[in-house]
Amino acid sequence: MTPTREAALAQLQAFIPRAGRAYAANRNVDHGPQDRSNVSALSPYIRRRMITEEEVVRSVLSAHSFAAAEKYIQEIAWRTYWKGWLEMRPNMLRRYNAELAAQRHEMQTNSGLAKVVERAQSGATGIECFDAWAQELTEYGWLHNHSRMWFASIWIFTLGLPWQLGADFFYRYLIDADPASNTLSWRWVAGLHTRGKHYLARAENIERNTQGRFAPYGDLNETAGPLPEDAPPPDIVPLPAGQRPSGGKLALLITEEDLHPESWHIDGDIAGIAVLPSVHPSPQDSVARRFAEGAITDAVQRAGQHFGVGADMVNIADLPSWTAGLGVGELVTAYAPAGDVAIQMQQLEPALTEKDIAFIRLQREWDTALWPHAKAGFFKLKTKLAPHVASFIL
């Protein structure tokens, strides 16, 4: 995939005719990496907001009724749901990071575990479909959503590997991976997100929805129960309040969490634009790394043209001094949901405060409207989609 907004818009326009009932009927079929005609493949762009949820939904509804396009709109809303759910439970991400660190340490001392994980990641388990998906992931940086579920289920229930290591594998190689949808989707497959409700990959389902490309009869554990978890559910914390710039002299900060600054509502005199390098932990030679870096480069070019101000690539440690050097009172950026960039923002704010610089984080109206409905399962948020679309999108 080409990491530009122009490519995203072209992909969106090509998909629109198929976004209605055809999508609902055919979305579960994985034709393989050479044929993605039954899905949008827009997730890498939406994940970084090179195109936004609002404009995707608005474009789809220009050609389809809400009823016809509801299944596709729900798929977009799933990413919103995961983000909102995690935003209200940041301790879940801290727990996952601690568990992942423990699992990595275990691999250093347990050569048997390390070898099995290596075979799984390199596609050498002997389970044909699983091995093909592992290779497809590292080669293309993308998997059909149904194959992601099958892969995670086989990793957890057939291979018996820690789900945290599987989630980390996906996170490092998927070009659309974000902490919320990746971590929580793996927890859902394992039976931890909705306690006792897990997802089991079944040979018949795989054969049917790969149209016979794979038929792993006898290879899968189709009777496994959900994983147990002793830790209590994390407490729900309030969602952050929205912020707006004061209208004075300011600087902009672009991060990989929102690469469409042209659509930010900015009032004030923009003195400079800073861009943070990608902090995504993808390998240097991976498709995911190239996509992330290319997407940031594209955003820098667009921002410079739109605002008429040059952009500087600035490391997080140098950002307070860079901002102070412009003589501005505010640094404005898009709100970063729970994850690597959000951690950077939390570390940055005290340093800006010391220099009497206000740190303003803009929230998208899409998030403000839908995140509060992510307190429990997806159903509550799903019921809010139609009225939200009616009042905001149209």
Short mmCIF file of C-alpha atoms in Angstrom, two decimals:
data_model
loop_
_atom_site.label_atom_id
_atom_site.label_comp_id
_atom_site.label_asym_id
_atom_site.label_seq_id
_atom_site.Cartn_x
_atom_site.Cartn_y
_atom_site.Cartn_z
CA MET A 1 0.00 0.00 0.00
CA THR A 2 1.16 3.50 -0.79
CA PRO A 3 1.40 5.57 2.43
CA THR A 4 -0.23 8.77 1.18
CA ARG A 5 -3.58 10.44 1.67
CA GLU A 6 -3.98 10.58 -2.10
CA ALA A 7 -3.70 6.78 -2.25
CA ALA A 8 -6.17 6.45 0.62
CA LEU A 9 -8.76 8.57 -1.15
CA ALA A 10 -8.30 6.58 -4.35
CA GLN A 11 -8.74 3.34 -2.41
CA LEU A 12 -11.88 4.72 -0.77
CA GLN A 13 -13.41 5.74 -4.09
CA ALA A 14 -12.68 2.32 -5.58
CA PHE A 15 -14.36 0.60 -2.60
CA ILE A 16 -17.51 2.73 -2.33
CA PRO A 17 -19.57 0.74 -4.88
CA ARG A 18 -18.90 -2.44 -2.85
CA ALA A 19 -19.47 -0.94 0.62
CA GLY A 20 -23.16 -1.84 0.91
CA ARG A 21 -24.87 -5.20 0.87
CA ALA A 22 -22.10 -6.77 -1.20
CA TYR A 23 -19.67 -6.09 1.63
CA ALA A 24 -22.04 -7.53 4.24
CA ALA A 25 -22.48 -10.71 2.19
CA ASN A 26 -18.83 -11.31 1.26
CA ARG A 27 -16.67 -9.67 3.93
CA ASN A 28 -15.77 -12.91 5.77
CA VAL A 29 -14.12 -14.55 2.77
CA ASP A 30 -10.33 -14.39 2.56
CA HIS A 31 -9.35 -14.77 -1.08
CA GLY A 32 -5.65 -14.39 -0.28
CA PRO A 33 -3.21 -11.50 -0.54
CA GLN A 34 -3.70 -11.03 -4.28
CA ASP A 35 -7.43 -10.31 -4.04
CA ARG A 36 -8.85 -7.89 -1.48
CA SER A 37 -11.81 -6.85 -3.61
CA ASN A 38 -14.41 -7.84 -0.98
CA VAL A 39 -12.98 -5.60 1.78
CA SER A 40 -11.91 -1.97 1.89
CA ALA A 41 -8.26 -2.43 3.03
CA LEU A 42 -8.51 1.14 4.37
CA SER A 43 -7.51 0.27 7.92
CA PRO A 44 -3.85 1.41 7.62
CA TYR A 45 -5.08 4.86 6.59
CA ILE A 46 -7.90 5.10 9.13
CA ARG A 47 -5.60 3.91 11.91
CA ARG A 48 -3.38 6.98 11.38
CA ARG A 49 -6.31 9.18 10.36
CA MET A 50 -4.76 9.91 6.99
CA ILE A 51 -8.44 9.69 6.19
CA THR A 52 -10.93 10.03 9.02
CA GLU A 53 -13.84 7.88 10.06
CA GLU A 54 -16.21 10.74 9.33
CA GLU A 55 -15.17 11.21 5.73
CA VAL A 56 -15.14 7.48 5.04
CA VAL A 57 -18.67 7.07 6.41
CA ARG A 58 -19.88 10.19 4.63
CA SER A 59 -18.47 8.92 1.32
CA VAL A 60 -20.03 5.48 1.78
CA LEU A 61 -23.43 7.00 2.59
CA SER A 62 -23.28 9.08 -0.56
CA ALA A 63 -23.84 5.82 -2.44
CA HIS A 64 -25.66 3.56 0.05
CA SER A 65 -28.37 3.81 2.67
CA PHE A 66 -27.38 3.38 6.30
CA ALA A 67 -29.18 0.02 6.39
CA ALA A 68 -27.23 -1.25 3.38
CA ALA A 69 -23.87 0.02 4.66
CA GLU A 70 -24.43 -0.67 8.35
CA LYS A 71 -22.16 -3.71 8.51
CA TYR A 72 -19.24 -1.76 7.06
CA ILE A 73 -19.89 1.22 9.32
CA GLN A 74 -19.90 -1.14 12.28
CA GLU A 75 -16.48 -2.43 11.26
CA ILE A 76 -15.15 1.12 11.35
CA ALA A 77 -16.81 1.60 14.73
CA TRP A 78 -15.10 -1.48 16.18
CA ARG A 79 -11.77 0.37 16.12
CA THR A 80 -13.47 3.32 17.83
CA TYR A 81 -14.93 0.97 20.43
CA TRP A 82 -11.56 -0.58 21.27
CA LYS A 83 -9.96 2.84 21.61
CA GLY A 84 -12.71 4.16 23.84
CA TRP A 85 -12.75 1.02 25.99
CA LEU A 86 -8.99 1.22 26.57
CA GLU A 87 -9.05 4.97 27.09
CA MET A 88 -11.31 4.42 30.08
CA ARG A 89 -9.15 1.54 31.33
CA PRO A 90 -5.50 2.54 30.80
CA ASN A 91 -4.37 0.09 33.48
CA MET A 92 -5.24 -2.74 31.08
CA LEU A 93 -2.48 -1.61 28.74
CA ARG A 94 -0.04 -1.30 31.64
CA ARG A 95 -0.96 -4.84 32.67
CA TYR A 96 -0.41 -6.13 29.15
CA ASN A 97 2.98 -4.41 28.89
CA ALA A 98 4.08 -5.96 32.18
CA GLU A 99 2.87 -9.41 31.09
CA LEU A 100 4.62 -9.06 27.76
CA ALA A 101 7.89 -8.12 29.47
CA ALA A 102 7.56 -11.21 31.66
CA GLN A 103 6.91 -13.43 28.63
CA ARG A 104 9.93 -12.02 26.82
CA HIS A 105 12.07 -12.75 29.87
CA GLU A 106 10.66 -16.27 29.95
CA MET A 107 11.77 -16.81 26.36
CA GLN A 108 15.33 -15.83 27.32
CA THR A 109 15.47 -18.60 29.90
CA ASN A 110 13.20 -21.15 28.23
CA SER A 111 14.76 -22.27 24.96
CA GLY A 112 11.85 -24.60 24.25
CA LEU A 113 9.35 -21.76 24.33
CA ALA A 114 11.64 -19.56 22.27
CA LYS A 115 11.94 -22.23 19.55
CA VAL A 116 8.18 -22.77 19.30
CA VAL A 117 7.57 -19.02 19.10
CA GLU A 118 10.22 -18.69 16.40
CA ARG A 119 8.65 -21.49 14.36
CA ALA A 120 5.25 -19.85 14.69
CA GLN A 121 6.48 -16.42 13.65
CA SER A 122 8.48 -17.74 10.70
CA GLY A 123 5.62 -19.93 9.47
CA ALA A 124 7.20 -23.29 10.18
CA THR A 125 4.63 -25.04 12.40
CA GLY A 126 3.38 -27.50 9.79
CA ILE A 127 -0.16 -26.08 9.96
CA GLU A 128 -0.47 -24.93 6.36
CA CYS A 129 -2.96 -22.10 6.81
CA PHE A 130 -1.26 -20.71 9.92
CA ASP A 131 2.16 -20.79 8.28
CA ALA A 132 0.83 -19.03 5.19
CA TRP A 133 -0.70 -16.27 7.32
CA ALA A 134 2.52 -15.80 9.31
CA GLN A 135 4.44 -15.35 6.08
CA GLU A 136 1.76 -13.10 4.63
CA LEU A 137 1.89 -10.91 7.72
CA THR A 138 5.64 -10.33 7.54
CA GLU A 139 5.66 -9.92 3.75
CA TYR A 140 2.63 -7.65 3.32
CA GLY A 141 2.07 -6.19 6.79
CA TRP A 142 -1.63 -6.98 6.56
CA LEU A 143 -4.07 -9.84 7.03
CA HIS A 144 -7.76 -10.24 6.34
CA ASN A 145 -9.67 -9.72 9.59
CA HIS A 146 -11.06 -13.26 9.59
CA SER A 147 -7.56 -14.68 9.17
CA ARG A 148 -6.36 -12.57 12.08
CA MET A 149 -8.97 -14.24 14.27
CA TRP A 150 -8.08 -17.73 13.02
CA PHE A 151 -4.37 -17.04 13.48
CA ALA A 152 -4.81 -15.76 17.03
CA SER A 153 -7.00 -18.72 17.95
CA ILE A 154 -4.52 -21.27 16.59
CA TRP A 155 -1.64 -19.46 18.35
CA ILE A 156 -3.45 -19.58 21.69
CA PHE A 157 -5.48 -22.81 21.65
CA THR A 158 -3.66 -25.15 19.26
CA LEU A 159 -0.03 -24.11 19.73
CA GLY A 160 -0.59 -23.22 23.38
CA LEU A 161 1.51 -20.06 23.18
CA PRO A 162 1.09 -16.97 25.37
CA TRP A 163 -1.40 -14.60 23.78
CA GLN A 164 0.75 -11.62 24.74
CA LEU A 165 3.58 -12.80 22.44
CA GLY A 166 1.13 -13.26 19.60
CA ALA A 167 -0.31 -9.79 20.11
CA ASP A 168 3.22 -8.40 20.11
CA PHE A 169 3.99 -10.21 16.83
CA PHE A 170 0.95 -8.62 15.22
CA TYR A 171 1.72 -5.22 16.69
CA ARG A 172 5.23 -5.17 15.28
CA TYR A 173 4.29 -6.25 11.74
CA LEU A 174 0.77 -5.03 10.98
CA ILE A 175 0.68 -1.70 9.16
CA ASP A 176 -2.67 -0.91 10.81
CA ALA A 177 -1.84 -2.05 14.35
CA ASP A 178 -2.76 0.17 17.26
CA PRO A 179 -2.51 -0.69 20.96
CA ALA A 180 -6.25 -0.79 21.58
CA SER A 181 -7.62 -2.86 18.71
CA ASN A 182 -4.62 -5.18 18.68
CA THR A 183 -4.33 -5.91 22.40
CA LEU A 184 -8.05 -6.11 23.07
CA SER A 185 -8.83 -8.19 19.99
CA TRP A 186 -6.32 -10.81 21.14
CA ARG A 187 -7.87 -10.72 24.59
CA TRP A 188 -11.30 -11.22 23.00
CA VAL A 189 -10.13 -14.29 21.05
CA ALA A 190 -8.62 -15.70 24.24
CA GLY A 191 -11.89 -15.29 26.16
CA LEU A 192 -10.56 -12.55 28.44
CA HIS A 193 -12.29 -9.43 27.13
CA THR A 194 -15.74 -10.94 27.47
CA ARG A 195 -15.07 -13.42 30.25
CA GLY A 196 -15.74 -16.99 29.17
CA LYS A 197 -16.50 -16.10 25.54
CA HIS A 198 -13.60 -17.09 23.29
CA TYR A 199 -13.12 -17.66 19.57
CA LEU A 200 -12.12 -21.09 18.29
CA ALA A 201 -10.77 -21.54 14.78
CA ARG A 202 -12.56 -24.47 13.13
CA ALA A 203 -11.40 -26.34 10.04
CA GLU A 204 -14.83 -26.23 8.39
CA ASN A 205 -15.08 -22.47 8.81
CA ILE A 206 -11.58 -21.95 7.44
CA GLU A 207 -12.22 -24.19 4.44
CA ARG A 208 -15.49 -22.42 3.63
CA ASN A 209 -14.21 -18.88 4.04
CA THR A 210 -10.94 -19.44 2.20
CA GLN A 211 -12.94 -21.14 -0.57
CA GLY A 212 -10.99 -24.35 -0.17
CA ARG A 213 -7.49 -22.83 -0.18
CA PHE A 214 -7.00 -24.31 3.29
CA ALA A 215 -8.71 -27.23 5.02
CA PRO A 216 -6.86 -27.92 8.30
CA TYR A 217 -8.91 -30.92 9.42
CA GLY A 218 -7.18 -32.72 12.26
CA ASP A 219 -4.66 -29.89 12.81
CA LEU A 220 -6.63 -27.70 15.21
CA ASN A 221 -7.74 -27.88 18.80
CA GLU A 222 -11.45 -27.28 18.37
CA THR A 223 -12.48 -28.16 21.93
CA ALA A 224 -10.32 -25.79 24.01
CA GLY A 225 -11.94 -23.64 26.67
CA PRO A 226 -11.32 -19.93 27.24
CA LEU A 227 -8.20 -18.82 29.06
CA PRO A 228 -8.56 -18.02 32.76
CA GLU A 229 -7.55 -14.71 34.29
CA ASP A 230 -7.25 -14.06 38.00
CA ALA A 231 -6.80 -10.29 37.80
CA PRO A 232 -9.97 -8.26 38.36
CA PRO A 233 -11.24 -5.97 35.60
CA PRO A 234 -9.50 -2.57 35.71
CA ASP A 235 -11.34 0.40 37.11
CA ILE A 236 -13.00 2.79 34.67
CA VAL A 237 -11.50 6.28 34.66
CA PRO A 238 -13.20 9.42 33.30
CA LEU A 239 -12.59 10.35 29.70
CA PRO A 240 -10.51 13.49 29.19
CA ALA A 241 -12.23 16.78 28.55
CA GLY A 242 -11.81 18.41 25.16
CA GLN A 243 -9.41 21.32 24.77
CA ARG A 244 -9.25 24.22 22.33
CA PRO A 245 -6.45 26.69 21.55
CA SER A 246 -6.91 30.23 22.78
CA GLY A 247 -6.48 31.84 19.38
CA GLY A 248 -3.05 33.34 20.02
CA LYS A 249 0.37 32.45 18.67
CA LEU A 250 0.92 28.68 18.69
CA ALA A 251 2.87 25.76 17.31
CA LEU A 252 1.52 22.49 15.95
CA LEU A 253 2.73 19.02 16.80
CA ILE A 254 2.02 16.16 14.38
CA THR A 255 2.29 12.57 15.59
CA GLU A 256 1.54 9.32 13.81
CA GLU A 257 -1.76 9.07 15.73
CA ASP A 258 -3.40 11.71 13.53
CA LEU A 259 -1.87 12.51 10.14
CA HIS A 260 -4.57 14.77 8.76
CA PRO A 261 -3.80 18.12 10.43
CA GLU A 262 -5.58 19.96 7.61
CA SER A 263 -8.87 18.94 9.21
CA TRP A 264 -7.95 20.13 12.70
CA HIS A 265 -9.96 23.18 13.74
CA ILE A 266 -7.18 25.66 14.49
CA ASP A 267 -7.70 29.25 15.58
CA GLY A 268 -4.52 31.25 15.99
CA ASP A 269 -1.24 32.27 14.41
CA ILE A 270 0.82 29.17 13.59
CA ALA A 271 4.49 29.92 14.09
CA GLY A 272 5.88 26.44 13.42
CA ILE A 273 5.11 22.77 12.94
CA ALA A 274 6.96 19.96 14.70
CA VAL A 275 6.72 16.32 13.67
CA LEU A 276 7.63 13.42 15.94
CA PRO A 277 9.34 10.39 14.40
CA SER A 278 7.43 7.13 14.52
CA VAL A 279 7.67 5.28 17.80
CA HIS A 280 6.00 2.14 16.46
CA PRO A 281 8.22 -0.88 17.34
CA SER A 282 8.23 -2.39 13.85
CA PRO A 283 11.52 -3.81 12.51
CA GLN A 284 13.54 -1.40 10.40
CA ASP A 285 13.23 -3.43 7.20
CA SER A 286 9.53 -4.24 7.62
CA VAL A 287 6.58 -3.09 5.52
CA ALA A 288 5.07 -1.62 8.69
CA ARG A 289 8.13 0.55 9.31
CA ARG A 290 8.24 1.80 5.72
CA PHE A 291 4.53 2.57 5.77
CA ALA A 292 4.73 4.48 9.06
CA GLU A 293 7.66 6.59 7.94
CA GLY A 294 6.13 7.23 4.52
CA ALA A 295 2.83 8.27 6.09
CA ILE A 296 4.58 10.82 8.32
CA THR A 297 6.50 12.22 5.35
CA ASP A 298 3.26 12.62 3.42
CA ALA A 299 1.61 14.42 6.36
CA VAL A 300 4.56 16.80 6.68
CA GLN A 301 4.28 17.78 3.02
CA ARG A 302 0.53 18.30 3.21
CA ALA A 303 0.73 20.29 6.44
CA GLY A 304 3.38 22.61 5.03
CA GLN A 305 1.29 23.30 1.95
CA HIS A 306 -1.93 23.76 3.91
CA PHE A 307 -0.65 26.01 6.69
CA GLY A 308 2.11 27.73 4.73
CA VAL A 309 4.64 26.92 7.46
CA GLY A 310 7.66 24.67 7.24
CA ALA A 311 7.74 21.53 9.39
CA ASP A 312 10.65 20.29 11.47
CA MET A 313 11.31 16.71 12.57
CA VAL A 314 11.90 17.06 16.31
CA ASN A 315 12.73 14.43 18.91
CA ILE A 316 10.55 14.38 22.00
CA ALA A 317 13.42 15.48 24.29
CA ASP A 318 14.08 18.57 22.17
CA LEU A 319 10.44 19.58 21.75
CA PRO A 320 10.11 21.90 24.79
CA SER A 321 13.12 23.96 23.72
CA TRP A 322 11.99 23.98 20.09
CA THR A 323 8.56 25.26 21.13
CA ALA A 324 9.96 27.88 23.49
CA GLY A 325 12.28 29.12 20.76
CA LEU A 326 9.27 30.10 18.66
CA GLY A 327 7.99 32.39 21.40
CA VAL A 328 4.57 30.74 21.47
CA GLY A 329 2.24 30.16 24.41
CA GLU A 330 0.66 26.94 23.21
CA LEU A 331 1.64 23.67 21.55
CA VAL A 332 -1.37 22.10 19.83
CA THR A 333 -1.67 18.48 18.77
CA ALA A 334 -4.32 15.85 18.14
CA TYR A 335 -5.28 13.81 21.18
CA ALA A 336 -3.33 10.56 21.30
CA PRO A 337 -5.32 7.58 22.64
CA ALA A 338 -3.72 5.16 25.10
CA GLY A 339 -0.49 3.78 23.66
CA ASP A 340 3.12 4.62 22.86
CA VAL A 341 2.48 8.17 21.64
CA ALA A 342 0.21 8.92 24.62
CA ILE A 343 3.03 7.91 26.95
CA GLN A 344 5.30 10.39 25.18
CA MET A 345 2.67 13.10 25.56
CA GLN A 346 2.37 12.44 29.28
CA GLN A 347 6.14 12.83 29.64
CA LEU A 348 6.16 15.98 27.52
CA GLU A 349 3.54 18.00 29.37
CA PRO A 350 5.53 18.73 32.57
CA ALA A 351 8.50 19.97 30.53
CA LEU A 352 6.23 22.32 28.58
CA THR A 353 4.62 23.55 31.79
CA GLU A 354 8.05 24.50 33.14
CA LYS A 355 8.43 26.80 30.15
CA ASP A 356 4.93 28.29 30.57
CA ILE A 357 3.68 26.62 27.42
CA ALA A 358 0.15 25.21 27.43
CA PHE A 359 -0.23 21.78 25.88
CA ILE A 360 -3.52 21.62 23.96
CA ARG A 361 -4.79 18.22 22.75
CA LEU A 362 -7.62 18.36 20.25
CA GLN A 363 -10.26 15.64 20.22
CA ARG A 364 -12.10 14.49 17.14
CA GLU A 365 -15.87 14.87 17.41
CA TRP A 366 -16.22 11.23 16.32
CA ASP A 367 -14.34 10.12 19.44
CA THR A 368 -16.08 12.57 21.75
CA ALA A 369 -19.47 11.26 20.64
CA LEU A 370 -18.75 7.51 20.66
CA TRP A 371 -16.06 6.78 23.25
CA PRO A 372 -18.45 7.27 26.21
CA HIS A 373 -20.50 4.31 24.92
CA ALA A 374 -17.55 1.90 25.14
CA LYS A 375 -17.90 1.17 28.85
CA ALA A 376 -19.05 -2.43 28.36
CA GLY A 377 -19.59 -4.50 25.21
CA PHE A 378 -19.79 -3.30 21.63
CA PHE A 379 -23.60 -3.52 21.48
CA LYS A 380 -24.22 -0.23 23.32
CA LEU A 381 -21.94 1.69 21.00
CA LYS A 382 -23.45 -0.05 17.97
CA THR A 383 -26.92 1.21 18.92
CA LYS A 384 -25.60 4.77 18.91
CA LEU A 385 -24.19 4.61 15.40
CA ALA A 386 -27.38 5.39 13.49
CA PRO A 387 -28.32 8.52 15.51
CA HIS A 388 -24.70 9.68 15.53
CA VAL A 389 -24.42 9.29 11.79
CA ALA A 390 -27.75 11.03 11.28
CA SER A 391 -26.83 14.02 13.44
CA PHE A 392 -23.16 14.40 12.61
CA ILE A 393 -22.23 12.80 9.32
CA LEU A 394 -25.15 13.75 7.11
#
